[in-house]
Coordinates of C-alpha atoms in Angstrom, one line a residue:
Chain A
M1 CA 3.6 33.8 82.4
R2 CA 0.9 31.2 82.8
L3 CA -1.7 33.8 83.0
L4 CA -0.3 35.7 80.0
A5 CA -0.1 32.5 77.8
V6 CA -3.2 30.5 79.0
G7 CA -5.4 33.6 79.2
G8 CA -4.4 34.5 75.6
V9 CA -4.9 31.1 74.1
I10 CA -8.4 30.8 75.8
A11 CA -9.5 34.1 74.4
Y12 CA -8.3 33.1 71.0
R13 CA -10.2 29.9 71.1
A14 CA -13.3 31.5 72.3
L15 CA -13.0 33.9 69.3
F16 CA -12.7 31.0 66.9
N17 CA -15.8 29.3 68.5
W18 CA -17.8 32.2 67.0
T19 CA -16.2 32.2 63.6
T20 CA -15.4 29.4 61.1
P21 CA -12.5 28.0 59.0
S22 CA -14.1 29.5 55.8
M23 CA -14.2 32.9 57.5
F24 CA -10.4 32.4 58.4
V25 CA -9.4 31.4 54.9
G26 CA -11.6 33.9 53.1
T27 CA -10.8 36.9 55.3
L28 CA -7.3 36.4 56.5
L29 CA -5.6 34.3 53.7
V30 CA -7.3 35.0 50.5
G31 CA -8.2 38.7 51.2
P32 CA -4.6 39.7 51.8
L33 CA -3.3 37.6 49.0
F34 CA -5.5 39.6 46.5
Q35 CA -4.5 42.9 48.2
L36 CA -0.8 41.9 47.4
L37 CA -1.7 41.0 43.8
F38 CA -3.7 44.2 43.3
F39 CA -0.8 46.4 44.5
A40 CA 1.9 44.3 42.6
Y41 CA 0.0 44.7 39.3
L42 CA -0.7 48.3 39.9
G43 CA 2.9 49.1 40.8
R44 CA 4.1 47.0 37.8
Q45 CA 1.8 49.1 35.5
L46 CA 2.8 52.5 36.9
G47 CA 6.5 51.5 37.1
V48 CA 6.7 52.7 40.7
A49 CA 8.8 49.6 42.0
D50 CA 9.5 46.1 41.1
D51 CA 7.4 43.0 42.2
S52 CA 9.7 42.4 45.1
F53 CA 8.9 45.7 46.7
Y54 CA 5.2 44.9 46.7
I55 CA 5.3 41.2 47.5
V56 CA 7.5 41.7 50.5
G57 CA 5.9 44.9 51.8
N58 CA 2.3 43.5 51.4
A59 CA 3.3 40.2 52.9
V60 CA 4.4 42.1 56.1
L61 CA 1.3 44.1 56.0
A62 CA -0.9 41.1 55.6
A63 CA -0.6 40.5 59.3
S64 CA -2.3 43.8 60.1
T65 CA -6.0 42.6 59.4
A66 CA -5.6 39.8 61.9
C67 CA -3.5 41.7 64.5
V68 CA -5.4 45.1 64.4
F69 CA -8.9 43.7 64.3
G70 CA -7.8 40.9 66.7
G71 CA -6.4 43.3 69.2
T72 CA -9.4 45.5 68.9
M73 CA -11.8 42.6 69.5
A74 CA -9.8 41.4 72.4
V75 CA -11.2 44.2 74.4
S76 CA -14.2 45.5 72.7
N77 CA -15.9 42.2 72.1
E78 CA -15.8 41.5 75.8
R79 CA -18.0 44.6 76.2
R80 CA -20.2 43.6 73.3
F81 CA -20.8 40.1 74.6
G82 CA -21.3 41.3 78.1
T83 CA -18.3 39.6 79.7
L84 CA -16.1 42.6 80.3
G85 CA -17.4 42.9 83.9
H86 CA -16.4 39.3 84.6
V87 CA -12.9 39.9 83.4
L88 CA -12.6 43.2 85.3
L89 CA -13.8 41.4 88.4
S90 CA -10.9 39.1 88.2
P91 CA -8.3 39.4 91.0
R92 CA -5.4 39.1 88.5
P93 CA -3.7 42.0 86.8
R94 CA -5.8 43.1 83.8
T95 CA -2.8 44.5 82.0
L96 CA -1.3 41.0 81.8
V97 CA -4.7 39.4 80.9
F98 CA -5.1 41.8 77.9
L99 CA -1.4 41.9 76.8
G100 CA -1.6 38.1 76.8
R101 CA -4.5 38.3 74.3
A102 CA -2.1 40.1 71.7
I103 CA 0.2 37.1 71.5
P104 CA -2.1 34.6 69.8
Y105 CA -3.1 37.3 67.4
A106 CA 0.5 38.0 66.7
G107 CA 1.0 34.2 66.0
N108 CA -1.9 34.4 63.7
G109 CA -0.6 37.4 61.9
L110 CA 2.9 35.6 61.4
L111 CA 1.1 32.7 59.8
I112 CA -0.8 35.0 57.4
A113 CA 2.2 37.0 56.5
A114 CA 4.3 33.8 55.9
F115 CA 1.4 32.5 53.7
S116 CA 1.2 35.7 51.7
L117 CA 4.9 35.8 51.1
V118 CA 5.2 32.3 50.0
V119 CA 2.1 32.2 47.7
G120 CA 2.7 35.8 46.5
S121 CA 6.3 34.8 45.7
A122 CA 5.3 31.6 43.9
L123 CA 2.6 33.4 41.8
L124 CA 4.7 36.4 40.8
G125 CA 8.0 34.6 40.5
L126 CA 10.0 36.1 43.3
R127 CA 13.0 34.1 44.6
V128 CA 13.7 34.6 48.2
P129 CA 17.3 33.6 49.3
L130 CA 17.3 30.7 51.6
A131 CA 19.8 32.4 54.0
A132 CA 17.3 35.1 54.4
V133 CA 14.5 32.8 55.8
P134 CA 15.3 32.8 59.4
G135 CA 15.7 36.5 59.5
L136 CA 12.5 37.0 57.7
A137 CA 10.7 34.8 60.2
V138 CA 12.0 37.0 63.0
T139 CA 11.0 40.1 61.0
L140 CA 7.5 39.0 60.4
A141 CA 7.1 38.0 63.9
V142 CA 8.2 41.3 65.4
G143 CA 6.0 43.1 62.9
A144 CA 3.0 41.0 63.7
L145 CA 3.5 41.5 67.5
S146 CA 3.9 45.2 67.0
C147 CA 0.7 45.4 65.0
A148 CA -1.2 43.2 67.7
F149 CA -0.1 45.8 70.4
F150 CA -1.3 48.6 68.1
G151 CA -4.6 46.8 67.8
L152 CA -4.7 46.4 71.5
T153 CA -4.2 50.1 71.9
L154 CA -7.1 50.8 69.5
G155 CA -9.2 48.0 71.5
A156 CA -8.5 50.0 74.8
L157 CA -10.3 52.9 73.1
G158 CA -13.3 50.6 73.1
L159 CA -13.4 51.0 76.8
R160 CA -14.1 54.6 76.3
F161 CA -15.7 55.1 72.9
R162 CA -18.6 53.0 71.5
D163 CA -17.7 52.8 67.8
V164 CA -14.1 51.5 68.0
W165 CA -14.6 49.6 64.7
L166 CA -14.6 52.9 62.8
V167 CA -11.2 53.6 64.3
S168 CA -10.0 50.2 63.4
N169 CA -11.2 50.4 59.8
V170 CA -9.7 53.8 59.3
S171 CA -6.4 52.7 61.0
V172 CA -6.0 49.6 58.8
S173 CA -6.6 51.8 55.7
L174 CA -4.0 54.3 56.9
L175 CA -1.5 51.6 57.3
L176 CA -1.8 51.0 53.6
L177 CA -0.8 54.6 52.8
L178 CA 1.6 55.6 55.6
T179 CA 3.7 52.5 56.1
G180 CA 5.6 52.9 52.7
V181 CA 4.4 49.3 51.8
N182 CA 2.7 50.6 48.6
V183 CA 4.2 54.0 48.0
P184 CA 8.0 54.1 48.4
A185 CA 8.6 56.4 51.4
D186 CA 10.7 59.0 49.4
H187 CA 7.6 59.7 47.4
L188 CA 5.5 60.6 50.4
P189 CA 5.5 64.1 52.1
G190 CA 7.8 64.5 55.1
W191 CA 4.8 64.5 57.6
M192 CA 3.6 61.3 56.3
R193 CA 6.9 59.7 56.7
V194 CA 7.1 60.9 60.3
V195 CA 3.7 59.6 61.0
G196 CA 4.5 56.3 59.2
G197 CA 7.6 55.9 61.4
G198 CA 5.5 55.7 64.5
L199 CA 3.2 53.0 63.0
P200 CA 3.7 49.3 63.0
I201 CA 4.9 47.6 59.9
T202 CA 6.8 50.5 58.4
H203 CA 10.2 49.4 59.8
S204 CA 9.6 45.6 59.6
A205 CA 8.7 46.0 55.8
E206 CA 12.0 47.9 55.4
A207 CA 13.9 45.2 57.2
A208 CA 12.2 42.4 55.3
R209 CA 13.0 44.0 52.0
R210 CA 16.8 44.3 53.0
L211 CA 16.7 40.6 53.9
V212 CA 15.1 39.6 50.5
D213 CA 17.6 41.8 48.7
G214 CA 20.3 39.6 50.3
D215 CA 21.8 42.4 52.5
G216 CA 22.0 40.1 55.5
F217 CA 20.5 40.2 59.0
G218 CA 23.0 42.9 60.1
A219 CA 21.7 45.4 57.6
A220 CA 18.1 44.6 58.7
L221 CA 18.8 44.9 62.4
P222 CA 18.4 48.8 62.8
S223 CA 15.0 48.7 61.1
L224 CA 14.1 45.6 63.1
S225 CA 15.1 47.3 66.4
K226 CA 12.9 50.4 65.4
E227 CA 9.9 48.0 64.8
A228 CA 10.5 46.4 68.2
A229 CA 10.7 49.7 69.9
V230 CA 7.4 50.8 68.1
G231 CA 5.7 47.7 69.3
A232 CA 7.0 48.1 72.9
A233 CA 5.7 51.7 72.8
Y234 CA 2.2 50.6 71.8
A235 CA 2.3 47.8 74.5
V236 CA 2.9 50.4 77.2
T237 CA 0.3 52.7 75.7
A238 CA -2.2 50.0 75.5
A239 CA -1.5 49.1 79.2
L240 CA -1.8 52.7 80.4
L241 CA -5.1 53.3 78.4
L242 CA -6.7 50.1 79.6
K243 CA -5.9 51.2 83.2
V244 CA -7.1 54.7 82.8
F245 CA -10.3 53.8 80.9
E246 CA -11.1 51.0 83.3
A247 CA -10.9 53.4 86.2
E248 CA -13.0 55.9 84.3
S249 CA -15.6 53.5 83.3
R250 CA -16.0 52.3 86.9
R251 CA -16.3 55.8 88.1
R252 CA -18.9 56.8 85.5
A253 CA -20.7 53.3 85.6
S254 CA -20.3 53.0 81.9
L255 CA -18.7 49.7 81.8
D256 CA -21.3 47.9 79.8
T257 CA -22.8 50.8 77.9
L258 CA -23.2 50.0 74.3
Chain B
M1 CA -45.5 53.2 37.6
S2 CA -46.4 52.0 41.0
V3 CA -43.3 49.7 40.8
L4 CA -41.0 52.7 40.1
R5 CA -42.8 54.6 42.9
L6 CA -42.0 51.7 45.4
I7 CA -38.5 51.4 44.2
G8 CA -38.0 55.3 44.5
R9 CA -39.5 55.6 47.9
A10 CA -38.0 52.5 49.4
T11 CA -34.6 53.5 48.0
L12 CA -34.9 57.0 49.7
L13 CA -35.9 55.3 53.0
H14 CA -32.9 53.0 53.0
V15 CA -30.5 55.9 51.9
K16 CA -31.9 57.9 54.8
Q17 CA -31.4 55.0 57.1
L18 CA -27.9 54.3 56.0
S19 CA -27.2 58.1 56.2
R20 CA -28.0 58.0 59.9
S21 CA -25.2 55.5 60.7
Q22 CA -22.0 57.4 61.8
F23 CA -20.0 54.3 60.9
E24 CA -21.3 54.1 57.4
I25 CA -20.9 57.7 56.7
A26 CA -17.4 58.0 58.3
T27 CA -16.4 54.7 56.4
A28 CA -17.9 55.9 53.2
L29 CA -16.1 59.1 53.4
F30 CA -12.8 58.6 55.1
V31 CA -11.5 55.2 53.7
P32 CA -12.1 56.3 50.1
L33 CA -10.0 59.5 50.8
V34 CA -7.2 57.4 52.1
Q35 CA -7.5 55.2 48.9
A36 CA -7.7 58.2 46.7
T37 CA -4.6 59.7 48.4
L38 CA -2.7 56.4 48.0
A39 CA -3.8 56.4 44.4
V40 CA -2.5 60.0 43.8
Y41 CA 0.9 59.3 45.3
L42 CA 1.2 56.0 43.4
F43 CA 0.3 57.6 40.1
R44 CA 2.6 60.6 40.9
A45 CA 5.5 58.3 41.8
G46 CA 5.0 56.4 38.7
T47 CA 5.3 57.1 35.0
E48 CA 1.8 58.4 34.7
P49 CA 1.2 61.5 36.7
H50 CA -1.0 63.0 34.1
R51 CA -3.7 60.4 34.9
L52 CA -4.5 61.9 38.4
L53 CA -8.1 62.5 37.7
E54 CA -8.5 59.0 36.4
A55 CA -6.9 57.7 39.6
A56 CA -9.3 59.8 41.8
V57 CA -12.4 58.6 39.7
G58 CA -11.0 55.1 39.9
A59 CA -10.8 55.3 43.7
G60 CA -14.3 56.6 43.8
M61 CA -15.5 53.6 41.8
M62 CA -13.7 51.2 44.1
A63 CA -15.5 52.8 47.0
V64 CA -18.9 52.3 45.4
W65 CA -18.1 48.7 44.8
S66 CA -17.1 48.3 48.4
S67 CA -20.3 49.9 49.6
V68 CA -22.3 47.7 47.3
L69 CA -20.4 44.5 48.3
F70 CA -20.7 44.9 52.0
G71 CA -24.0 46.6 52.0
S72 CA -25.8 44.2 49.6
G73 CA -24.0 41.2 50.8
G74 CA -25.3 41.6 54.2
A75 CA -28.7 43.2 53.2
I76 CA -30.8 40.2 54.3
Q77 CA -28.7 39.5 57.3
N78 CA -29.1 43.2 58.4
Q79 CA -32.9 43.1 58.0
R80 CA -32.8 39.9 60.1
W81 CA -30.7 41.7 62.9
Q82 CA -33.1 44.7 62.8
G83 CA -36.1 42.3 63.1
T84 CA -37.6 43.8 60.0
L85 CA -37.2 40.8 57.6
E86 CA -40.5 39.1 58.4
M87 CA -42.4 42.4 57.8
L88 CA -40.7 42.9 54.5
M89 CA -41.6 39.4 53.3
L90 CA -45.1 39.9 54.4
A91 CA -45.5 42.8 52.2
P92 CA -47.8 42.2 49.2
R93 CA -45.0 42.6 46.7
P94 CA -42.4 40.2 45.2
P95 CA -39.5 40.0 47.7
A96 CA -37.0 41.1 45.0
L97 CA -38.9 44.4 44.6
L98 CA -38.4 45.0 48.4
V99 CA -34.7 44.1 48.6
F100 CA -33.7 45.9 45.4
P101 CA -34.1 49.3 46.9
I102 CA -31.8 48.2 49.7
T103 CA -29.0 47.2 47.3
L104 CA -29.6 50.3 45.3
A105 CA -29.4 52.4 48.5
T106 CA -26.0 50.9 49.2
A107 CA -24.8 51.9 45.7
V108 CA -26.3 55.4 46.3
T109 CA -24.5 55.9 49.5
G110 CA -21.3 54.8 47.7
T111 CA -21.7 58.1 45.7
Y112 CA -20.7 60.0 48.9
A113 CA -17.3 58.4 48.3
M114 CA -17.1 59.3 44.5
I115 CA -18.0 63.0 45.4
A116 CA -15.6 63.0 48.4
T117 CA -12.7 61.6 46.3
L118 CA -13.2 64.1 43.4
L119 CA -13.5 67.0 45.9
W120 CA -10.4 65.8 47.8
G121 CA -8.5 65.5 44.6
G122 CA -9.5 69.0 43.5
L123 CA -9.0 70.8 46.9
V124 CA -6.0 69.1 48.3
Y125 CA -4.1 67.9 45.2
R126 CA -5.3 70.6 42.8
I127 CA -6.4 67.9 40.3
P128 CA -8.4 69.9 37.8
L129 CA -11.8 68.4 37.0
D130 CA -11.2 68.4 33.3
V131 CA -13.8 65.8 32.3
A132 CA -13.7 65.1 28.5
D133 CA -17.4 64.5 28.2
P134 CA -19.3 66.2 31.1
L135 CA -22.7 65.1 29.8
A136 CA -21.7 61.5 29.5
F137 CA -20.0 61.7 32.9
A138 CA -23.2 63.1 34.4
V139 CA -25.2 60.2 32.9
S140 CA -22.6 57.4 33.3
V141 CA -22.0 57.9 37.1
P142 CA -25.8 57.4 38.1
A143 CA -26.2 54.6 35.4
A144 CA -23.2 52.8 36.9
I145 CA -24.6 53.2 40.3
L146 CA -27.9 51.8 39.2
G147 CA -26.1 48.9 37.5
L148 CA -24.2 48.1 40.6
G149 CA -27.4 48.3 42.6
M150 CA -28.9 45.7 40.3
F151 CA -25.8 43.6 40.7
G152 CA -26.1 44.0 44.4
L153 CA -29.5 42.2 44.3
L154 CA -27.8 39.1 42.9
L155 CA -25.2 39.3 45.6
A156 CA -27.9 39.7 48.3
S157 CA -30.0 36.8 47.1
T158 CA -27.0 34.5 46.5
F159 CA -25.2 35.3 49.7
V160 CA -28.3 34.5 51.7
L161 CA -28.0 30.9 50.4
L162 CA -24.5 30.6 51.6
P163 CA -23.7 29.8 55.2
N164 CA -20.4 31.6 55.1
A165 CA -21.3 34.6 53.0
N166 CA -19.4 37.0 55.2
A167 CA -16.2 35.1 54.3
I168 CA -16.9 35.6 50.6
N169 CA -17.7 39.2 51.2
N170 CA -14.4 39.9 52.7
T171 CA -12.6 38.2 49.9
L172 CA -14.3 39.8 46.9
E173 CA -13.3 43.4 47.3
Y174 CA -9.8 43.4 45.8
P175 CA -10.5 40.8 43.2
I176 CA -13.3 42.8 41.7
W177 CA -11.2 46.0 41.9
L178 CA -8.6 44.1 40.0
V179 CA -10.5 42.3 37.3
S180 CA -12.9 45.3 36.7
G181 CA -9.8 47.5 35.9
M182 CA -11.0 50.2 38.3
L183 CA -7.3 51.4 38.8
V184 CA -5.2 48.6 37.2
P185 CA -5.7 48.4 33.5
I186 CA -7.0 44.9 32.6
T187 CA -4.4 44.7 29.9
V188 CA -1.6 44.1 32.5
L189 CA -3.5 41.2 34.1
P190 CA -3.1 37.6 33.0
G191 CA -5.2 36.7 29.9
W192 CA -7.5 34.4 31.8
T193 CA -8.9 37.2 33.8
G194 CA -10.3 39.0 30.6
P195 CA -13.5 36.7 30.3
V196 CA -14.1 36.9 34.1
G197 CA -14.0 40.8 33.9
A198 CA -16.1 40.9 30.8
V199 CA -19.2 39.3 32.4
L200 CA -19.0 41.7 35.5
P201 CA -21.2 44.8 35.4
T202 CA -18.4 46.5 37.5
T203 CA -15.9 46.3 34.5
W204 CA -18.3 48.0 32.1
A205 CA -19.4 50.6 34.7
S206 CA -15.9 51.7 35.6
R207 CA -15.0 51.6 31.9
A208 CA -17.9 53.8 31.0
V209 CA -17.0 56.3 33.7
R210 CA -13.4 56.3 32.7
E211 CA -14.2 56.8 29.1
S212 CA -16.4 59.7 30.0
V213 CA -13.5 61.4 32.0
T214 CA -10.7 60.6 29.6
G215 CA -12.5 60.6 26.3
S216 CA -10.6 57.4 25.4
G217 CA -13.6 55.7 23.9
P218 CA -17.3 55.7 23.3
V219 CA -19.1 55.9 26.6
W220 CA -22.5 54.7 25.5
P221 CA -21.6 51.1 24.3
S222 CA -19.8 50.4 27.6
L223 CA -22.8 51.8 29.6
G224 CA -25.2 49.8 27.5
V225 CA -23.3 46.6 28.2
C226 CA -23.1 47.5 31.9
L227 CA -26.8 48.1 32.1
A228 CA -27.6 44.9 30.0
L229 CA -25.5 42.7 32.3
S230 CA -26.9 44.4 35.4
L231 CA -30.4 43.8 34.2
G232 CA -29.5 40.1 33.7
C233 CA -28.2 40.1 37.4
L234 CA -31.5 41.8 38.5
V235 CA -33.5 39.0 36.9
A236 CA -31.2 36.2 38.2
G237 CA -31.3 37.9 41.6
A238 CA -35.1 38.2 41.5
L239 CA -35.4 34.5 40.6
V240 CA -33.0 33.4 43.4
M241 CA -34.7 35.7 45.9
S242 CA -38.2 34.2 45.2
Y243 CA -36.7 30.7 45.5
V244 CA -35.1 31.7 48.9
E245 CA -38.2 33.3 50.1
R246 CA -40.4 30.1 49.2
R247 CA -37.9 27.9 50.8
A248 CA -37.7 29.9 54.0
R249 CA -41.4 30.1 54.3
A250 CA -41.8 26.3 53.8
N251 CA -39.1 25.4 56.3
A252 CA -40.2 28.2 58.8
T253 CA -36.6 29.5 58.7
L254 CA -37.1 33.0 57.7
A255 CA -35.6 34.4 60.8
L256 CA -33.0 31.8 61.1
A257 CA -31.9 30.7 57.5

């Protein structure tokens, strides 16, 4: 547990030694908020769904930038900055080291999602029932964690492929389309709904909408369980890929190839 | 004439350079397709499924802006990372003339996205390319790209003065899409956004292109305002660029500033 928590926090602090508060505010708080406003106004104009649909969905999705790119950076930046070899030389289990990295990013994602929900609701006049707040906190946390493990899975590809940023950029844009956050799922083709069901955010956005609609935690629980299952699946996938690609990169002597 | 030749050749050089980057090309092609698909499903789901072509063109303009924003915003920084900034500044030409082709090239590579979204819309979603005024469309798209390239010079020169330009870069994508009315009509936005949008070349560029597609208004006045505002940005950008260059030379911070 110590390795998981302390390792993750140190890696997170190291990342924020490179970046700045203005970068955090601009990229992770203001950017997702404008994304929320953009889709809320677009949805309002097209009459696709009400403001609540867009505010809640995009607030849950707001965690994705921090979590997907964070998870990717957790692995691929080690390679970029030449520290991957040192991490892999460590006598501790690498799976725990890397999975621990996802936790601070998920915390970060939770903060961003909560900020987007609060500010988006205040700007567009959405009233969230007080009773829904604890359930929403759990939902946003599960969504963020699931997203962070998804990011870590993409980051694991960074051990094998050079241009993992391309994969991350494309994945983040696909989340916009396939998770049903901006287009109601029943307006998407069947195959997109199936793919979306296997992506993070889809089920947590659904759970959050039920909570905001006042349906209660019981009604949100099935979707929340699905989101947790998706997150767990990505955590296992990330661990497997990290193991396989580490072994392969040692065999091919391509650990630090950029 | 030699100025035009310089701009033309340098733009071609930078377009070629950008076109060698798998990341740039894949991002310029794939991400806009996702956005165009999203726009198509949103317009279909809503009350205005007849505006699909407008949605595809709007998604294309959004992609051109993203290309200009991230390409031009980081133009100086990229030259610095490549180690070519000093050589550019040593050239016996005003710095703005050397940086403008870079920003113009980012707008030109953004046209990949415009073409891709239109082809995607036509081939996958059977959106007929029924452009109301083909001549105006053929003129307004390159003119809008030229205008955004000029706007890019102002971004490039201003951002180099700001220590946290990347943070601004990452923030400006959605707000400009929004207030420029690229996909969301300006009329549904709060009133105070009107004047903000009115001074942006992006607003008039997307308006001109939309008008040429839908025939909803006269294209040429919008295009004229777009180019006039862009020219203003070009002059302002050139002045800022000269100031930045002088300051960097005086402080010996060209490679650091």
